């Protein structure tokens, strides 16, 4: 079982409009609701790849009940969310069909009480005992300590469970120091962490700060990976247009599935890049265009070299 952690779960709502213009009214042509938050998106992609996945984090209020109800209809995904008094947040994506652009509105999430955080930590440790790997994903809701991910990384490492960290800002800085197996920042998050805006230098610095492997997401340019086994760049064969929401989460799913399947790094990266591009072509986050994925994965360019034995 792969475990994904989404401390700031959400009910993702996607509105489609013909053309988004400020200061005007819009007729919505389609509304789509899905369980959301980065780790839940990762879980759906992992399940579609054939992996058994458990999701945990927090769920509360009417939106939390809606998230859990929809999870019961998601094949391959088990609900391990912890109840809280506050209401789960909503995220609103407005997809402009004319331009292909998407505008995202993210609520902050419920305030988590100290007792609720303690209950979650106990549940997390129990779930780790049957996990083959864990992904820690996304922002922290109010009330959760800024060093939360660092503590969760240490707990996973104490139980010999490989851990991937995908967050930003101070939670990322503290989490990296706890020595996760993989961190997956985007270019902006990596620059904020290291102070370096050149990706090659920044990934080296992030490894020196504690991460065993750093996989930087560079948008349409693909991925840059610095690992104990070698350094690689992976790029898609062509640019794709569509909804980029969730593309980074599909990168996480590709890396994590490759880890548990013990694939070599070049194959992990090719899968991650192809999944990311295929997600841009899908209508909502947490899904990917399977035909596009199968076409792209064989054509991803992976360059670099393995470390000397």
PDB file of C-alpha atoms in Angstrom:
ATOM      1  CA  UNK A   1       0.000   0.000   0.000  1.00  0.00           C
ATOM      2  CA  UNK A   2       1.176   3.537  -0.824  1.00  0.00           C
ATOM      3  CA  UNK A   3       0.146   6.251   1.633  1.00  0.00           C
ATOM      4  CA  UNK A   4      -0.494   9.854   0.613  1.00  0.00           C
ATOM      5  CA  UNK A   5      -0.876  12.648   3.154  1.00  0.00           C
ATOM      6  CA  UNK A   6      -2.915  15.776   2.396  1.00  0.00           C
ATOM      7  CA  UNK A   7      -3.131  17.883   5.538  1.00  0.00           C
ATOM      8  CA  UNK A   8      -5.125  20.565   3.697  1.00  0.00           C
ATOM      9  CA  UNK A   9      -7.635  18.441   1.782  1.00  0.00           C
ATOM     10  CA  UNK A  10     -10.178  20.183  -0.417  1.00  0.00           C
ATOM     11  CA  UNK A  11     -13.287  19.802  -2.476  1.00  0.00           C
ATOM     12  CA  UNK A  12     -12.076  20.772  -5.943  1.00  0.00           C
ATOM     13  CA  UNK A  13     -14.683  22.539  -8.052  1.00  0.00           C
ATOM     14  CA  UNK A  14     -13.967  23.239 -11.724  1.00  0.00           C
ATOM     15  CA  UNK A  15     -16.096  25.731 -13.645  1.00  0.00           C
ATOM     16  CA  UNK A  16     -15.840  25.848 -17.431  1.00  0.00           C
ATOM     17  CA  UNK A  17     -16.617  29.126 -19.179  1.00  0.00           C
ATOM     18  CA  UNK A  18     -16.254  30.045 -22.847  1.00  0.00           C
ATOM     19  CA  UNK A  19     -14.041  33.055 -22.112  1.00  0.00           C
ATOM     20  CA  UNK A  20     -13.065  34.481 -18.714  1.00  0.00           C
ATOM     21  CA  UNK A  21     -13.217  38.296 -18.556  1.00  0.00           C
ATOM     22  CA  UNK A  22     -12.847  40.421 -15.396  1.00  0.00           C
ATOM     23  CA  UNK A  23     -15.756  42.573 -14.204  1.00  0.00           C
ATOM     24  CA  UNK A  24     -18.414  40.655 -16.172  1.00  0.00           C
ATOM     25  CA  UNK A  25     -20.949  37.877 -15.558  1.00  0.00           C
ATOM     26  CA  UNK A  26     -20.263  34.431 -16.973  1.00  0.00           C
ATOM     27  CA  UNK A  27     -22.445  31.494 -17.919  1.00  0.00           C
ATOM     28  CA  UNK A  28     -20.841  28.300 -16.630  1.00  0.00           C
ATOM     29  CA  UNK A  29     -21.013  25.538 -19.240  1.00  0.00           C
ATOM     30  CA  UNK A  30     -19.883  22.676 -16.965  1.00  0.00           C
ATOM     31  CA  UNK A  31     -19.287  22.065 -13.233  1.00  0.00           C
ATOM     32  CA  UNK A  32     -17.056  19.219 -12.017  1.00  0.00           C
ATOM     33  CA  UNK A  33     -16.477  18.298  -8.335  1.00  0.00           C
ATOM     34  CA  UNK A  34     -13.672  16.031  -7.120  1.00  0.00           C
ATOM     35  CA  UNK A  35     -11.893  15.237  -3.841  1.00  0.00           C
ATOM     36  CA  UNK A  36      -8.858  17.490  -3.960  1.00  0.00           C
ATOM     37  CA  UNK A  37      -5.626  18.612  -2.422  1.00  0.00           C
ATOM     38  CA  UNK A  38      -2.272  17.475  -3.776  1.00  0.00           C
ATOM     39  CA  UNK A  39      -2.101  14.094  -2.056  1.00  0.00           C
ATOM     40  CA  UNK A  40      -5.600  13.110  -3.151  1.00  0.00           C
ATOM     41  CA  UNK A  41      -4.712  13.963  -6.747  1.00  0.00           C
ATOM     42  CA  UNK A  42      -1.571  11.844  -6.391  1.00  0.00           C
ATOM     43  CA  UNK A  43      -3.654   8.974  -4.999  1.00  0.00           C
ATOM     44  CA  UNK A  44      -6.079   8.922  -7.920  1.00  0.00           C
ATOM     45  CA  UNK A  45      -3.235   8.779 -10.443  1.00  0.00           C
ATOM     46  CA  UNK A  46      -1.491   6.013  -8.473  1.00  0.00           C
ATOM     47  CA  UNK A  47      -4.730   4.028  -8.342  1.00  0.00           C
ATOM     48  CA  UNK A  48      -5.173   4.451 -12.111  1.00  0.00           C
ATOM     49  CA  UNK A  49      -1.657   3.006 -12.500  1.00  0.00           C
ATOM     50  CA  UNK A  50      -2.755  -0.079 -10.551  1.00  0.00           C
ATOM     51  CA  UNK A  51      -1.433   0.681  -7.065  1.00  0.00           C
ATOM     52  CA  UNK A  52      -3.348   0.283  -3.808  1.00  0.00           C
ATOM     53  CA  UNK A  53      -3.465   3.685  -2.094  1.00  0.00           C
ATOM     54  CA  UNK A  54      -4.650   5.005   1.267  1.00  0.00           C
ATOM     55  CA  UNK A  55      -5.225   8.726   1.726  1.00  0.00           C
ATOM     56  CA  UNK A  56      -5.008  10.500   5.043  1.00  0.00           C
ATOM     57  CA  UNK A  57      -5.229  14.061   6.297  1.00  0.00           C
ATOM     58  CA  UNK A  58      -8.199  15.952   7.703  1.00  0.00           C
ATOM     59  CA  UNK A  59     -11.884  16.102   6.746  1.00  0.00           C
ATOM     60  CA  UNK A  60     -14.639  18.172   8.347  1.00  0.00           C
ATOM     61  CA  UNK A  61     -17.976  19.856   7.745  1.00  0.00           C
ATOM     62  CA  UNK A  62     -20.244  19.475   4.733  1.00  0.00           C
ATOM     63  CA  UNK A  63     -17.359  19.753   2.269  1.00  0.00           C
ATOM     64  CA  UNK A  64     -15.413  17.098   4.171  1.00  0.00           C
ATOM     65  CA  UNK A  65     -18.410  14.767   4.003  1.00  0.00           C
ATOM     66  CA  UNK A  66     -18.661  15.419   0.265  1.00  0.00           C
ATOM     67  CA  UNK A  67     -14.963  14.556  -0.158  1.00  0.00           C
ATOM     68  CA  UNK A  68     -15.350  11.298   1.768  1.00  0.00           C
ATOM     69  CA  UNK A  69     -18.532  10.343  -0.058  1.00  0.00           C
ATOM     70  CA  UNK A  70     -16.809  10.758  -3.416  1.00  0.00           C
ATOM     71  CA  UNK A  71     -13.784   8.775  -2.221  1.00  0.00           C
ATOM     72  CA  UNK A  72     -16.068   5.762  -1.713  1.00  0.00           C
ATOM     73  CA  UNK A  73     -16.591   5.764  -5.481  1.00  0.00           C
ATOM     74  CA  UNK A  74     -12.880   6.041  -6.344  1.00  0.00           C
ATOM     75  CA  UNK A  75     -11.536   2.565  -7.238  1.00  0.00           C
ATOM     76  CA  UNK A  76      -8.285   1.620  -5.560  1.00  0.00           C
ATOM     77  CA  UNK A  77      -8.317   4.475  -3.019  1.00  0.00           C
ATOM     78  CA  UNK A  78      -8.997   3.846   0.693  1.00  0.00           C
ATOM     79  CA  UNK A  79     -10.232   6.687   2.932  1.00  0.00           C
ATOM     80  CA  UNK A  80      -8.033   7.149   6.013  1.00  0.00           C
ATOM     81  CA  UNK A  81      -8.959  10.816   6.647  1.00  0.00           C
ATOM     82  CA  UNK A  82      -9.159  12.022  10.256  1.00  0.00           C
ATOM     83  CA  UNK A  83     -12.303  13.960  11.299  1.00  0.00           C
ATOM     84  CA  UNK A  84     -11.987  17.559  12.547  1.00  0.00           C
ATOM     85  CA  UNK A  85     -14.459  20.165  13.775  1.00  0.00           C
ATOM     86  CA  UNK A  86     -13.683  22.749  11.083  1.00  0.00           C
ATOM     87  CA  UNK A  87     -14.931  22.602   7.497  1.00  0.00           C
ATOM     88  CA  UNK A  88     -12.729  21.258   4.710  1.00  0.00           C
ATOM     89  CA  UNK A  89     -11.832  24.012   2.244  1.00  0.00           C
ATOM     90  CA  UNK A  90     -12.920  24.382  -1.357  1.00  0.00           C
ATOM     91  CA  UNK A  91     -10.713  25.203  -4.328  1.00  0.00           C
ATOM     92  CA  UNK A  92     -12.256  26.807  -7.394  1.00  0.00           C
ATOM     93  CA  UNK A  93     -10.711  26.417 -10.847  1.00  0.00           C
ATOM     94  CA  UNK A  94     -12.205  28.518 -13.654  1.00  0.00           C
ATOM     95  CA  UNK A  95     -11.215  26.993 -16.973  1.00  0.00           C
ATOM     96  CA  UNK A  96     -11.335  29.335 -19.978  1.00  0.00           C
ATOM     97  CA  UNK A  97     -12.080  27.137 -23.000  1.00  0.00           C
ATOM     98  CA  UNK A  98     -11.191  29.873 -25.495  1.00  0.00           C
ATOM     99  CA  UNK A  99      -7.636  30.435 -24.265  1.00  0.00           C
ATOM    100  CA  UNK A 100      -6.978  27.137 -22.507  1.00  0.00           C
ATOM    101  CA  UNK A 101      -5.940  29.025 -19.357  1.00  0.00           C
ATOM    102  CA  UNK A 102      -7.146  28.249 -15.824  1.00  0.00           C
ATOM    103  CA  UNK A 103      -7.648  30.648 -12.901  1.00  0.00           C
ATOM    104  CA  UNK A 104      -7.353  29.081  -9.437  1.00  0.00           C
ATOM    105  CA  UNK A 105      -8.931  30.275  -6.157  1.00  0.00           C
ATOM    106  CA  UNK A 106      -7.803  28.433  -3.007  1.00  0.00           C
ATOM    107  CA  UNK A 107      -9.456  28.759   0.421  1.00  0.00           C
ATOM    108  CA  UNK A 108      -7.130  28.563   3.470  1.00  0.00           C
ATOM    109  CA  UNK A 109      -8.533  25.438   5.161  1.00  0.00           C
ATOM    110  CA  UNK A 110      -9.923  24.740   8.660  1.00  0.00           C
ATOM    111  CA  UNK A 111      -8.097  25.561  11.876  1.00  0.00           C
ATOM    112  CA  UNK A 112      -6.694  22.372  13.403  1.00  0.00           C
ATOM    113  CA  UNK A 113      -6.764  22.083  17.208  1.00  0.00           C
ATOM    114  CA  UNK A 114      -3.741  20.608  19.062  1.00  0.00           C
ATOM    115  CA  UNK A 115      -5.794  17.564  20.076  1.00  0.00           C
ATOM    116  CA  UNK A 116      -6.784  16.961  16.446  1.00  0.00           C
ATOM    117  CA  UNK A 117      -3.138  17.173  15.365  1.00  0.00           C
ATOM    118  CA  UNK A 118      -2.189  14.597  18.017  1.00  0.00           C
ATOM    119  CA  UNK A 119      -4.912  12.203  16.822  1.00  0.00           C
ATOM    120  CA  UNK A 120      -3.649  12.565  13.253  1.00  0.00           C
ATOM    121  CA  UNK A 121      -0.046  11.797  14.224  1.00  0.00           C
ATOM    122  CA  UNK A 122      -1.150   8.560  15.899  1.00  0.00           C
ATOM    123  CA  UNK A 123      -3.244   7.557  12.865  1.00  0.00           C
ATOM    124  CA  UNK A 124      -0.360   8.390  10.516  1.00  0.00           C
ATOM    125  CA  UNK A 125       2.092   6.205  12.406  1.00  0.00           C
ATOM    126  CA  UNK A 126      -0.379   3.302  12.376  1.00  0.00           C
ATOM    127  CA  UNK A 127      -0.884   3.620   8.610  1.00  0.00           C
ATOM    128  CA  UNK A 128       2.868   3.776   7.969  1.00  0.00           C
ATOM    129  CA  UNK A 129       3.296   0.279   9.405  1.00  0.00           C
ATOM    130  CA  UNK A 130       1.654  -1.223   6.317  1.00  0.00           C
ATOM    131  CA  UNK A 131       2.937   1.320   3.759  1.00  0.00           C
ATOM    132  CA  UNK A 132       5.556   0.708   1.074  1.00  0.00           C
ATOM    133  CA  UNK A 133       6.097   4.474   0.615  1.00  0.00           C
ATOM    134  CA  UNK A 134       4.517   7.770   1.661  1.00  0.00           C
ATOM    135  CA  UNK A 135       4.011  11.132  -0.055  1.00  0.00           C
ATOM    136  CA  UNK A 136       3.627  14.275   2.090  1.00  0.00           C
ATOM    137  CA  UNK A 137       1.891  16.848  -0.064  1.00  0.00           C
ATOM    138  CA  UNK A 138       0.687  20.419  -0.108  1.00  0.00           C
ATOM    139  CA  UNK A 139       0.106  23.324   2.228  1.00  0.00           C
ATOM    140  CA  UNK A 140      -0.516  23.273   5.979  1.00  0.00           C
ATOM    141  CA  UNK A 141      -3.926  24.290   7.333  1.00  0.00           C
ATOM    142  CA  UNK A 142      -4.056  26.862  10.166  1.00  0.00           C
ATOM    143  CA  UNK A 143      -3.077  25.422  13.535  1.00  0.00           C
ATOM    144  CA  UNK A 144      -0.680  22.774  12.223  1.00  0.00           C
ATOM    145  CA  UNK A 145       2.933  23.468  13.316  1.00  0.00           C
ATOM    146  CA  UNK A 146       5.191  24.845  10.604  1.00  0.00           C
ATOM    147  CA  UNK A 147       7.608  21.982  11.293  1.00  0.00           C
ATOM    148  CA  UNK A 148       4.889  19.363  10.829  1.00  0.00           C
ATOM    149  CA  UNK A 149       6.367  17.807   7.700  1.00  0.00           C
ATOM    150  CA  UNK A 150       9.791  17.521   9.297  1.00  0.00           C
ATOM    151  CA  UNK A 151       8.248  15.476  12.100  1.00  0.00           C
ATOM    152  CA  UNK A 152       6.296  13.307   9.659  1.00  0.00           C
ATOM    153  CA  UNK A 153       9.459  12.693   7.611  1.00  0.00           C
ATOM    154  CA  UNK A 154      11.317  11.588  10.751  1.00  0.00           C
ATOM    155  CA  UNK A 155       8.481   9.240  11.720  1.00  0.00           C
ATOM    156  CA  UNK A 156       8.544   7.605   8.276  1.00  0.00           C
ATOM    157  CA  UNK A 157      12.316   7.249   8.378  1.00  0.00           C
ATOM    158  CA  UNK A 158      12.151   5.669  11.840  1.00  0.00           C
ATOM    159  CA  UNK A 159       9.904   2.963  10.341  1.00  0.00           C
ATOM    160  CA  UNK A 160      12.096   2.581   7.198  1.00  0.00           C
ATOM    161  CA  UNK A 161       9.316   3.837   4.894  1.00  0.00           C
ATOM    162  CA  UNK A 162      10.592   5.842   1.883  1.00  0.00           C
ATOM    163  CA  UNK A 163       9.151   9.368   1.944  1.00  0.00           C
ATOM    164  CA  UNK A 164       8.595  11.968  -0.785  1.00  0.00           C
ATOM    165  CA  UNK A 165       7.998  15.589   0.242  1.00  0.00           C
ATOM    166  CA  UNK A 166       6.122  18.050  -1.986  1.00  0.00           C
ATOM    167  CA  UNK A 167       5.475  21.372  -0.260  1.00  0.00           C
ATOM    168  CA  UNK A 168       6.864  24.914  -0.239  1.00  0.00           C
ATOM    169  CA  UNK A 169       8.179  27.756   1.907  1.00  0.00           C
ATOM    170  CA  UNK A 170       9.189  27.217   5.525  1.00  0.00           C
ATOM    171  CA  UNK A 171       7.544  23.754   5.751  1.00  0.00           C
ATOM    172  CA  UNK A 172       9.782  22.683   2.843  1.00  0.00           C
ATOM    173  CA  UNK A 173      12.913  24.196   4.397  1.00  0.00           C
ATOM    174  CA  UNK A 174      12.340  22.382   7.675  1.00  0.00           C
ATOM    175  CA  UNK A 175      11.206  19.196   5.961  1.00  0.00           C
ATOM    176  CA  UNK A 176      14.348  18.974   3.807  1.00  0.00           C
ATOM    177  CA  UNK A 177      16.508  19.124   6.932  1.00  0.00           C
ATOM    178  CA  UNK A 178      14.753  15.941   8.144  1.00  0.00           C
ATOM    179  CA  UNK A 179      16.308  14.102   5.156  1.00  0.00           C
ATOM    180  CA  UNK A 180      13.396  12.872   3.010  1.00  0.00           C
ATOM    181  CA  UNK A 181      14.189  10.374   0.275  1.00  0.00           C
ATOM    182  CA  UNK A 182      12.861  12.679  -2.470  1.00  0.00           C
ATOM    183  CA  UNK A 183      11.755  16.309  -2.616  1.00  0.00           C
ATOM    184  CA  UNK A 184       9.875  17.638  -5.647  1.00  0.00           C
ATOM    185  CA  UNK A 185       9.883  21.449  -5.734  1.00  0.00           C
ATOM    186  CA  UNK A 186       8.988  23.538  -8.759  1.00  0.00           C
ATOM    187  CA  UNK A 187      11.429  26.194  -9.968  1.00  0.00           C
ATOM    188  CA  UNK A 188      10.010  28.965  -7.762  1.00  0.00           C
ATOM    189  CA  UNK A 189       9.904  26.770  -4.646  1.00  0.00           C
ATOM    190  CA  UNK A 190      13.465  25.618  -5.274  1.00  0.00           C
ATOM    191  CA  UNK A 191      14.702  29.199  -5.676  1.00  0.00           C
ATOM    192  CA  UNK A 192      12.947  30.238  -2.456  1.00  0.00           C
ATOM    193  CA  UNK A 193      14.522  27.299  -0.612  1.00  0.00           C
ATOM    194  CA  UNK A 194      18.089  27.818  -1.827  1.00  0.00           C
ATOM    195  CA  UNK A 195      18.310  31.436  -2.999  1.00  0.00           C
ATOM    196  CA  UNK A 196      19.656  30.169  -6.342  1.00  0.00           C
ATOM    197  CA  UNK A 197      17.680  30.801  -9.536  1.00  0.00           C
ATOM    198  CA  UNK A 198      19.794  28.531 -11.746  1.00  0.00           C
ATOM    199  CA  UNK A 199      18.193  25.084 -11.496  1.00  0.00           C
ATOM    200  CA  UNK A 200      21.394  23.043 -11.630  1.00  0.00           C
ATOM    201  CA  UNK A 201      22.976  24.966  -8.766  1.00  0.00           C
ATOM    202  CA  UNK A 202      19.745  25.036  -6.775  1.00  0.00           C
ATOM    203  CA  UNK A 203      19.213  21.268  -6.932  1.00  0.00           C
ATOM    204  CA  UNK A 204      22.786  20.672  -5.726  1.00  0.00           C
ATOM    205  CA  UNK A 205      22.193  23.034  -2.819  1.00  0.00           C
ATOM    206  CA  UNK A 206      18.894  21.340  -1.914  1.00  0.00           C
ATOM    207  CA  UNK A 207      20.686  17.992  -1.680  1.00  0.00           C
ATOM    208  CA  UNK A 208      23.326  19.508   0.578  1.00  0.00           C
ATOM    209  CA  UNK A 209      20.528  20.706   2.864  1.00  0.00           C
ATOM    210  CA  UNK A 210      19.439  17.113   3.486  1.00  0.00           C
ATOM    211  CA  UNK A 211      17.321  15.664   0.663  1.00  0.00           C
ATOM    212  CA  UNK A 212      18.620  12.347  -0.655  1.00  0.00           C
ATOM    213  CA  UNK A 213      17.226  13.119  -4.122  1.00  0.00           C
ATOM    214  CA  UNK A 214      15.876  16.355  -5.608  1.00  0.00           C
ATOM    215  CA  UNK A 215      13.554  16.343  -8.614  1.00  0.00           C
ATOM    216  CA  UNK A 216      12.842  19.877  -9.798  1.00  0.00           C
ATOM    217  CA  UNK A 217       9.763  20.486 -11.921  1.00  0.00           C
ATOM    218  CA  UNK A 218      10.610  23.003 -14.646  1.00  0.00           C
ATOM    219  CA  UNK A 219       7.180  23.328 -16.254  1.00  0.00           C
ATOM    220  CA  UNK A 220       7.124  22.694 -19.994  1.00  0.00           C
ATOM    221  CA  UNK A 221      10.881  21.982 -19.909  1.00  0.00           C
ATOM    222  CA  UNK A 222      10.336  18.810 -17.862  1.00  0.00           C
ATOM    223  CA  UNK A 223      12.342  17.635 -14.848  1.00  0.00           C
ATOM    224  CA  UNK A 224      15.871  17.975 -13.475  1.00  0.00           C
ATOM    225  CA  UNK A 225      16.887  15.224 -11.046  1.00  0.00           C
ATOM    226  CA  UNK A 226      19.900  15.046  -8.754  1.00  0.00           C
ATOM    227  CA  UNK A 227      20.079  11.708  -6.972  1.00  0.00           C
ATOM    228  CA  UNK A 228      22.625   9.451  -5.260  1.00  0.00           C
ATOM    229  CA  UNK A 229      22.461   7.274  -8.400  1.00  0.00           C
ATOM    230  CA  UNK A 230      23.189  10.040 -10.906  1.00  0.00           C
ATOM    231  CA  UNK A 231      21.894  13.232 -12.486  1.00  0.00           C
ATOM    232  CA  UNK A 232      19.342  13.447 -15.321  1.00  0.00           C
ATOM    233  CA  UNK A 233      17.143  15.819 -17.293  1.00  0.00           C
ATOM    234  CA  UNK A 234      13.830  14.575 -18.684  1.00  0.00           C
ATOM    235  CA  UNK A 235      11.814  16.561 -21.220  1.00  0.00           C
ATOM    236  CA  UNK A 236       8.517  15.894 -23.009  1.00  0.00           C
ATOM    237  CA  UNK A 237       8.662  15.345 -26.783  1.00  0.00           C
ATOM    238  CA  UNK A 238       6.256  18.237 -27.401  1.00  0.00           C
ATOM    239  CA  UNK A 239       4.467  21.039 -25.575  1.00  0.00           C
ATOM    240  CA  UNK A 240       0.858  20.415 -24.646  1.00  0.00           C
ATOM    241  CA  UNK A 241      -1.917  22.925 -23.950  1.00  0.00           C
ATOM    242  CA  UNK A 242      -4.746  22.467 -21.486  1.00  0.00           C
ATOM    243  CA  UNK A 243      -5.436  22.627 -17.753  1.00  0.00           C
ATOM    244  CA  UNK A 244      -2.116  22.438 -15.839  1.00  0.00           C
ATOM    245  CA  UNK A 245      -3.839  21.957 -12.456  1.00  0.00           C
ATOM    246  CA  UNK A 246      -2.561  18.717 -10.951  1.00  0.00           C
ATOM    247  CA  UNK A 247       0.323  18.237 -13.388  1.00  0.00           C
ATOM    248  CA  UNK A 248       2.864  18.436 -10.565  1.00  0.00           C
ATOM    249  CA  UNK A 249       0.842  15.915  -8.542  1.00  0.00           C
ATOM    250  CA  UNK A 250       1.087  13.479 -11.443  1.00  0.00           C
ATOM    251  CA  UNK A 251       4.870  13.948 -11.352  1.00  0.00           C
ATOM    252  CA  UNK A 252       4.763  12.847  -7.706  1.00  0.00           C
ATOM    253  CA  UNK A 253       2.656   9.807  -8.637  1.00  0.00           C
ATOM    254  CA  UNK A 254       5.110   8.863 -11.364  1.00  0.00           C
ATOM    255  CA  UNK A 255       8.113   9.178  -9.063  1.00  0.00           C
ATOM    256  CA  UNK A 256       6.461   7.312  -6.197  1.00  0.00           C
ATOM    257  CA  UNK A 257       5.170   4.465  -8.362  1.00  0.00           C
ATOM    258  CA  UNK A 258       8.615   4.132  -9.921  1.00  0.00           C
ATOM    259  CA  UNK A 259      10.175   4.014  -6.467  1.00  0.00           C
ATOM    260  CA  UNK A 260       7.972   1.182  -5.169  1.00  0.00           C
ATOM    261  CA  UNK A 261       8.366  -0.711  -8.465  1.00  0.00           C
ATOM    262  CA  UNK A 262      12.164  -0.269  -8.138  1.00  0.00           C
ATOM    263  CA  UNK A 263      12.497   1.244 -11.597  1.00  0.00           C
ATOM    264  CA  UNK A 264      15.795   2.887 -12.585  1.00  0.00           C
ATOM    265  CA  UNK A 265      15.752   6.671 -12.297  1.00  0.00           C
ATOM    266  CA  UNK A 266      15.542   7.337 -16.064  1.00  0.00           C
ATOM    267  CA  UNK A 267      12.370   5.212 -16.281  1.00  0.00           C
ATOM    268  CA  UNK A 268      10.858   6.926 -13.229  1.00  0.00           C
ATOM    269  CA  UNK A 269      11.499  10.325 -14.766  1.00  0.00           C
ATOM    270  CA  UNK A 270      10.096   9.354 -18.164  1.00  0.00           C
ATOM    271  CA  UNK A 271       6.926   8.112 -16.481  1.00  0.00           C
ATOM    272  CA  UNK A 272       6.633  11.275 -14.378  1.00  0.00           C
ATOM    273  CA  UNK A 273       7.050  13.611 -17.365  1.00  0.00           C
ATOM    274  CA  UNK A 274       4.581  11.668 -19.498  1.00  0.00           C
ATOM    275  CA  UNK A 275       1.991  11.582 -16.709  1.00  0.00           C
ATOM    276  CA  UNK A 276       2.386  15.313 -16.147  1.00  0.00           C
ATOM    277  CA  UNK A 277       1.810  16.126 -19.815  1.00  0.00           C
ATOM    278  CA  UNK A 278      -1.116  13.699 -20.031  1.00  0.00           C
ATOM    279  CA  UNK A 279      -2.679  15.394 -16.985  1.00  0.00           C
ATOM    280  CA  UNK A 280      -2.586  18.782 -18.733  1.00  0.00           C
ATOM    281  CA  UNK A 281      -4.721  17.158 -21.447  1.00  0.00           C
ATOM    282  CA  UNK A 282      -7.278  15.798 -18.936  1.00  0.00           C
ATOM    283  CA  UNK A 283     -10.326  17.808 -17.863  1.00  0.00           C
ATOM    284  CA  UNK A 284      -9.595  17.898 -14.085  1.00  0.00           C
ATOM    285  CA  UNK A 285      -6.724  17.378 -11.634  1.00  0.00           C
ATOM    286  CA  UNK A 286      -6.081  13.818 -10.505  1.00  0.00           C
ATOM    287  CA  UNK A 287      -6.809  12.366 -13.943  1.00  0.00           C
ATOM    288  CA  UNK A 288      -4.691  11.831 -17.036  1.00  0.00           C
ATOM    289  CA  UNK A 289      -5.306  11.092 -20.687  1.00  0.00           C
ATOM    290  CA  UNK A 290      -4.223   7.454 -20.871  1.00  0.00           C
ATOM    291  CA  UNK A 291      -3.807   7.353 -24.640  1.00  0.00           C
ATOM    292  CA  UNK A 292      -1.615  10.460 -24.527  1.00  0.00           C
ATOM    293  CA  UNK A 293       0.399   8.998 -21.633  1.00  0.00           C
ATOM    294  CA  UNK A 294       1.090   5.766 -23.498  1.00  0.00           C
ATOM    295  CA  UNK A 295       2.135   7.722 -26.594  1.00  0.00           C
ATOM    296  CA  UNK A 296       4.342  10.159 -24.672  1.00  0.00           C
ATOM    297  CA  UNK A 297       6.127   7.872 -22.208  1.00  0.00           C
ATOM    298  CA  UNK A 298       8.142   6.130 -24.949  1.00  0.00           C
ATOM    299  CA  UNK A 299       9.178   9.476 -26.433  1.00  0.00           C
ATOM    300  CA  UNK A 300      10.334  11.382 -23.344  1.00  0.00           C
ATOM    301  CA  UNK A 301      13.949  12.507 -23.724  1.00  0.00           C
ATOM    302  CA  UNK A 302      16.067  11.518 -20.697  1.00  0.00           C
ATOM    303  CA  UNK A 303      19.703  12.645 -20.730  1.00  0.00           C
ATOM    304  CA  UNK A 304      22.415  12.444 -18.101  1.00  0.00           C
ATOM    305  CA  UNK A 305      24.501   9.747 -16.512  1.00  0.00           C
ATOM    306  CA  UNK A 306      24.554   7.376 -13.585  1.00  0.00           C
ATOM    307  CA  UNK A 307      26.936   7.985 -10.711  1.00  0.00           C
ATOM    308  CA  UNK A 308      30.230   6.106 -10.775  1.00  0.00           C
ATOM    309  CA  UNK A 309      30.062   2.836  -8.882  1.00  0.00           C
TER     310      UNK A 309
END
